[in-house]
Amino acid sequence: MSEKELSDVRADLQERYNQFKARGLKLNMARGKPETEQLQLSMGMLDALNSASDLYASTGDDCRNYGMPYGLPEMRELFSHMMGVDASNIIAGGNSSLNMMFDTVSCGVTHGFSGCLPWGRQGAVKFLCPSPGYDRHFAVTEYFGFELITVPMLPTGPDMDVVEKLVSNDELVKGIWCVPKYSNPTGITYSDETVRRFAALKPAAKDFRIFWDNAYCVHDLTDTPDQLLNLWLECKKNGTEDLPVFFVSTSKISFPGAGVAALGASDNNLAVLKKHFSYETIGPDKLNQLRHLYFFKDYDGILEQMKKHRKLLAPKFKAVANKLESELGGKGVACWTNPNGGYFISVDVLNGCAKRVVSLCKEAGVTLTNAGATFPYGKDPNDSNIRVAPTYPPVDELEVAMDLFCICVQLAAAEKLLNK
Amino acid sequence: MSEKELSDVRADLQERYNQFKARGLKLNMARGKPETEQLQLSMGMLDALNSASDLYASTGDDCRNYGMPYGLPEMRELFSHMMGVDASNIIAGGNSSLNMMFDTVSCGVTHGFSGCLPWGRQGAVKFLCPSPGYDRHFAVTEYFGFELITVPMLPTGPDMDVVEKLVSNDELVKGIWCVPKYSNPTGITYSDETVRRFAALKPAAKDFRIFWDNAYCVHDLTDTPDQLLNLWLECKKNGTEDLPVFFVSTSKISFPGAGVAALGASDNNLAVLKKHFSYETIGPDKLNQLRHLYFFKDYDGILEQMKKHRKLLAPKFKAVANKLESELGGKGVACWTNPNGGYFISVDVLNGCAKRVVSLCKEAGVTLTNAGATFPYGKDPNDSNIRVAPTYPPVDELEVAMDLFCICVQLAAAEKLLNK
């Protein structure tokens, strides 16, 4: 394209952008928030536990009273299916897996793992952050003063060459954040080889831990769902069970904020964490666990529920994919992922354009996740990645928002090329 | 009593003890656990929120979705009445006030208060433990490596001469554990003067904090309930709002483990704690808050509920008091408290006898709180204090258990006197 042609294109885009701006939109694609219709799917849960219910666990414990600090055995059993970890190695906890991750980091900082000094006393400790990744993960370790090290994300997961090199050479590298299935935000699932290489890691630090946040373990959106190799079993083969700590929750299965979270870990890790939790809390809300058990009944019940979520979510992901393809396909101004599940689509625009795109969208009434949020310290070195969260707005609004988004991507690209 | 007389008494006690032992009792007075009838009082709460309920907060937020990290405004308002702290200075949280206390200590250890260095980087920090006191409080600060300093408990609360001296001279003293109303385990309520002296404290450490766990704020058991002066208002008068952090929960109002906890603090302290919580969690279970609001409606609803608890609990406290009076009164082998509320009665036996009494009871099938548990590190310097928790067993069992207890107290005393 000549500079003149490009200039015309920009003028046209600018006009279309101005028209959008004039519409006074107010749409939000910033966070992975379920839409109201999804919440409706779990309304039965509010009736599933009532004053006529059996309120005793299989152990005979009254779920209304103190006790059972690691959750109901039947809840741990249900999580066992979701997590692929033995039920006896699982703690069914409160309403937030982020809370359990934070507490695990916090426990490492103040008390340490594997008999090592607490992380907080080992100097300038570091944490690996496969990026683009989940901002709230990175934020936890940033809050505790860790140095965050960016590891490139590939279509197969974190670049394991980089991971292996970093962990084997540096005793100050203490862990890595992972969303192994339908990764936030790229939506990719770690390959079998990636999982095997995680299980075979030989970190210099005895207290290195893999934070395996399987947040989207059952969150399939297509007939060809991704399959994630079971890290727990691979670690057992390698005798490396102390490496990973597993996390999961029902936040995006039942109700965000009123779900149940769980943590899975080896006997050694659980000994440390159970001690920590025994000082921290009197135990989880067992009635809410019972409520979940009565509503879902078993793992099949969870899968059935996920089919209903899929019915609501798949059209949204399709709408976004269609818009991206029809508006940006072949133009060389962006590339994006087409995930088989999860909550996000990741779009890479031209280097140096992500902030501009997000800001243009915002000015025209569409809120996106901040550019940079998917990288450590909120700083995308290429300023190119944007996380699109299609779940909350209805399809028609989503299409409008994506029309605007695609205009902004092109407009920012045109601006960049013209200013070169 | 001559040695011969004493020896006869012991033989008689031993025989009565052996008869008890032969009965194969299995009773538990170890922890402050509500009995099943108390749990029945809240059964209506399991129906109060259902699929037909309005699930939106007064702010318009959907309580089923993410958001409102500091809890529902109407829940904070309800806690405001219980805590005597402005609603805007309250966070309505999850199911455990112990969790909020632990997190507050943890936040102090890793991040610090009032712009000071984190407690974890200030060397051998110390915490004041009015004793006898609550074992789980002391355990939290012990877990984080604080040096625990025993402060004598008087009928007016902690010995404030000692407190004032310790905090004003030593920058390493970082806080104090308080259960100001119906204190665990003595059941006394801090006098107005004690509260005023707390509000007027001038600690050497800028980051000294009073942990004000008002666990039994509405847990009256008589027509002449204790009145606790409002520390928040006293601190406001003194400009010392940054000193206290307030805690409360509905664990012993609705369901233990499925209640709602809250934290109250000054704007300065909240800024630190809200930041901490913003990394730690996505927010509390708002549906459980709504459930509590629908069931209790308002503060009067809470007070009504407490009258029902009182009806069940007062006879138990009376039964224990009657047994202590009839079996031990005037014998000079024990003294005890007669609290107007709370969950415990504190018994002081002869010095050096508490462990023996607890062990004698245990051998005969009655489990008590471990002797020493009410002191830092589980070590009662006089080996004399025993915490009696009368709430869980039914009255008839309680009377049997107390008969045994009183025999054991006398038997241990006789043993001691004969061995002198």
XYZ file of C-alpha atoms in Angstrom, chain B residues 80-390:
311
model
C -21.451 -2.158 62.428
C -24.089 -2.647 65.141
C -22.339 -5.720 66.500
C -18.866 -4.194 66.436
C -19.584 -0.571 67.267
C -17.423 0.451 64.303
C -18.528 2.596 61.331
C -19.831 0.430 58.486
C -17.420 2.117 56.080
C -14.550 0.857 58.235
C -15.700 -2.745 58.088
C -14.901 -5.574 55.683
C -17.489 -8.355 55.669
C -15.497 -11.429 54.747
C -15.590 -15.194 54.565
C -16.504 -17.828 57.103
C -13.768 -17.389 59.684
C -12.662 -14.490 61.861
C -9.602 -16.545 62.859
C -8.717 -16.492 59.160
C -8.957 -12.698 59.130
C -6.783 -12.462 62.237
C -4.206 -14.823 60.780
C -4.181 -12.818 57.553
C -3.762 -9.586 59.497
C -0.769 -11.015 61.374
C 0.564 -12.475 58.131
C 0.172 -9.074 56.430
C 2.087 -7.476 59.287
C 4.844 -10.072 58.979
C 5.330 -9.768 55.214
C 4.274 -6.167 54.522
C 3.950 -4.213 57.758
C 1.718 -1.467 59.122
C 2.008 2.322 59.359
C 4.796 2.401 56.797
C 7.120 0.485 59.121
C 9.307 -2.400 58.026
C 7.436 -5.707 57.880
C 7.381 -7.387 61.286
C 9.260 -10.267 59.699
C 12.242 -7.957 59.114
C 12.388 -6.275 62.488
C 14.119 -9.066 64.369
C 12.747 -10.864 67.410
C 9.307 -9.286 67.562
C 6.988 -9.927 70.496
C 3.270 -10.248 71.112
C 1.395 -9.816 74.374
C -0.820 -12.695 75.465
C -3.167 -11.959 78.367
C -3.440 -15.312 80.120
C -5.368 -17.396 80.650
C -6.436 -16.660 77.074
C -7.368 -18.258 73.765
C -4.943 -20.933 72.573
C -5.612 -20.407 68.866
C -4.767 -16.713 69.151
C -1.447 -17.447 70.802
C -0.755 -20.224 68.294
C -0.986 -17.851 65.305
C 1.739 -15.570 66.618
C 3.810 -18.532 67.789
C 3.567 -20.011 64.271
C 5.046 -16.803 62.872
C 7.915 -16.951 65.360
C 6.870 -14.110 67.662
C 8.059 -14.235 71.228
C 4.892 -14.607 73.308
C 4.788 -12.565 76.488
C 2.322 -13.523 79.187
C 0.305 -10.683 80.709
C -1.750 -11.536 83.800
C -5.511 -11.457 83.399
C -7.361 -9.640 86.162
C -11.118 -9.461 86.772
C -10.936 -6.126 84.904
C -9.065 -7.500 81.888
C -5.355 -7.642 81.138
C -3.195 -6.058 83.814
C -2.857 -2.636 82.195
C 0.073 -1.594 84.368
C 2.010 -4.455 82.818
C 0.680 -3.771 79.310
C 1.520 -0.068 79.449
C 4.998 -0.768 80.721
C 5.730 -3.412 78.096
C 4.445 -1.478 75.093
C 5.911 1.873 76.032
C 9.422 0.560 76.598
C 9.930 -1.937 73.841
C 9.685 -1.235 70.106
C 9.686 -4.960 69.422
C 6.305 -5.439 71.109
C 3.961 -5.412 68.108
C 0.560 -6.328 69.406
C -1.747 -7.879 71.948
C -4.503 -10.490 71.716
C -7.778 -9.466 73.355
C -11.197 -11.085 73.801
C -12.688 -8.069 75.517
C -16.171 -9.380 76.299
C -16.741 -12.700 78.061
C -13.059 -13.368 77.593
C -11.950 -16.846 76.588
C -11.681 -18.588 79.036
C -12.313 -16.490 82.151
C -15.582 -15.028 80.915
C -14.802 -11.593 82.327
C -15.438 -8.367 80.429
C -12.844 -5.627 80.268
C -13.706 -2.725 82.580
C -14.316 0.773 81.223
C -10.991 1.827 82.665
C -9.196 -0.995 80.873
C -10.759 -0.007 77.562
C -9.877 3.645 78.142
C -6.298 2.720 78.936
C -6.123 0.667 75.726
C -7.363 3.680 73.768
C -4.740 5.856 75.447
C -1.809 3.488 74.893
C 1.384 5.110 73.679
C 3.383 2.209 72.267
C 7.023 2.630 71.443
C 6.285 0.777 68.189
C 4.384 2.848 65.636
C 3.103 -0.457 64.209
C 1.738 -1.866 67.477
C -1.776 -3.262 66.998
C -4.512 -4.326 69.411
C -6.252 -7.450 68.094
C -9.745 -6.902 69.492
C -11.552 -10.202 68.928
C -15.062 -9.437 70.097
C -16.129 -13.047 69.508
C -18.805 -12.973 72.206
C -20.166 -9.467 71.671
C -23.832 -10.544 71.737
C -23.422 -13.812 73.600
C -25.137 -12.879 76.853
C -26.413 -15.562 79.201
C -28.068 -13.615 82.025
C -30.482 -10.755 82.679
C -27.544 -8.659 83.782
C -25.247 -8.832 80.764
C -21.839 -7.175 80.869
C -21.396 -3.873 79.051
C -18.207 -3.316 77.106
C -17.099 0.233 76.491
C -16.708 0.990 72.769
C -12.970 0.983 72.003
C -13.482 2.470 68.523
C -15.144 5.578 69.960
C -12.596 5.866 72.752
C -9.792 5.671 70.193
C -11.470 8.360 68.118
C -11.497 10.616 71.157
C -7.771 9.963 71.610
C -6.841 10.085 67.925
C -5.565 6.496 68.239
C -7.826 4.814 65.667
C -4.823 3.084 64.138
C -4.215 1.062 67.310
C -7.040 -1.492 67.202
C -8.186 -4.000 64.618
C -11.649 -5.385 65.377
C -12.867 -8.896 64.635
C -16.213 -10.601 64.944
C -18.144 -13.457 63.362
C -21.504 -15.173 63.344
C -19.925 -18.595 63.931
C -21.712 -18.983 67.257
C -24.814 -17.122 66.082
C -25.633 -19.051 62.906
C -23.411 -22.002 61.889
C -19.780 -22.575 62.935
C -17.834 -22.826 59.704
C -20.695 -21.523 57.588
C -21.080 -18.120 59.197
C -19.782 -14.713 58.161
C -16.772 -12.975 59.686
C -15.829 -9.316 59.696
C -12.872 -7.050 60.322
C -13.012 -3.404 61.343
C -10.148 -0.935 61.225
C -9.125 2.672 60.713
C -8.769 4.121 57.228
C -4.987 3.782 57.467
C -5.109 0.159 58.535
C -7.815 -0.649 55.988
C -5.685 0.762 53.188
C -2.986 -1.776 54.062
C -5.374 -4.670 54.634
C -7.564 -4.003 51.597
C -4.461 -4.039 49.447
C -3.455 -7.361 50.991
C -6.907 -8.856 50.475
C -7.089 -7.528 46.902
C -4.168 -9.799 46.017
C -5.346 -12.658 48.197
C -8.883 -13.228 47.072
C -11.587 -12.415 44.585
C -13.864 -11.584 47.517
C -16.126 -13.251 50.048
C -19.108 -15.541 49.490
C -21.761 -12.881 48.975
C -24.584 -15.400 48.702
C -23.860 -16.555 52.237
C -23.929 -12.943 53.360
C -27.296 -12.532 51.659
C -28.499 -15.732 53.320
C -27.591 -14.267 56.716
C -29.267 -10.974 55.905
C -32.497 -12.644 54.815
C -32.559 -14.844 57.903
C -31.634 -12.288 60.566
C -32.989 -9.212 58.762
C -31.318 -6.767 61.152
C -29.466 -6.373 64.433
C -32.658 -7.029 66.383
C -32.893 -10.331 64.547
C -29.432 -11.199 65.788
C -30.394 -10.307 69.356
C -33.541 -12.432 69.090
C -31.449 -15.358 67.922
C -29.089 -14.884 70.861
C -32.007 -15.100 73.278
C -32.739 -18.538 71.869
C -29.114 -19.580 72.243
C -29.207 -18.297 75.816
C -32.206 -20.465 76.598
C -30.168 -23.529 75.647
C -26.860 -22.444 77.117
C -27.775 -20.755 80.408
C -28.917 -24.012 82.075
C -25.575 -25.594 81.183
C -23.562 -22.797 82.714
C -25.830 -22.976 85.732
C -25.341 -26.736 85.988
C -21.573 -26.342 85.964
C -21.686 -23.491 88.478
C -23.988 -25.487 90.759
C -21.745 -28.543 90.678
C -18.624 -26.489 91.332
C -20.352 -24.762 94.243
C -21.886 -27.868 95.787
C -18.855 -30.140 95.356
C -15.933 -27.753 95.739
C -17.390 -24.694 97.507
C -15.491 -23.694 100.608
C -12.976 -26.518 100.291
C -10.116 -24.294 99.221
C -9.069 -26.598 96.368
C -10.330 -24.473 93.474
C -11.754 -21.144 92.459
C -13.705 -20.394 89.321
C -15.546 -17.756 87.328
C -19.292 -17.237 86.948
C -19.494 -15.429 83.613
C -22.542 -13.565 82.356
C -21.937 -14.832 78.835
C -19.520 -16.391 76.383
C -18.571 -20.026 75.992
C -16.301 -20.900 78.885
C -15.827 -21.204 82.601
C -12.312 -20.959 83.943
C -11.310 -23.074 86.936
C -8.094 -22.587 88.890
C -7.125 -25.667 90.859
C -4.222 -25.930 93.303
C -0.877 -25.040 91.758
C 0.698 -28.037 90.078
C -2.609 -29.918 89.803
C -4.184 -28.880 86.485
C -2.404 -31.446 84.317
C -3.180 -34.171 86.827
C -6.890 -33.244 86.883
C -7.164 -33.210 83.083
C -5.343 -36.515 82.867
C -7.511 -38.117 85.572
C -10.643 -36.934 83.754
C -9.353 -38.228 80.439
C -8.616 -41.679 81.889
C -12.192 -41.808 83.108
C -13.619 -40.778 79.719
C -14.107 -37.010 80.024
C -12.028 -34.930 77.642
C -11.118 -31.414 78.776
C -9.069 -28.735 77.081
C -5.396 -29.596 77.634
C -4.037 -28.093 80.811
C -1.753 -25.241 79.872
C -3.586 -24.529 76.602
C -4.743 -21.173 77.915
C -1.147 -19.949 78.274
C 1.545 -19.099 75.677
C 3.373 -22.170 74.356
C 0.771 -24.320 76.146
C 2.645 -23.864 79.412
C 0.804 -22.662 82.467
C 3.576 -21.580 84.858
C 1.432 -22.540 87.856
C -0.150 -25.585 86.226
C -3.417 -24.485 87.767
C -5.816 -23.244 85.046
C -8.431 -25.443 83.390
C -10.867 -24.243 80.749
C -14.296 -25.821 81.008
C -16.454 -25.712 77.882
C -20.009 -26.533 78.915
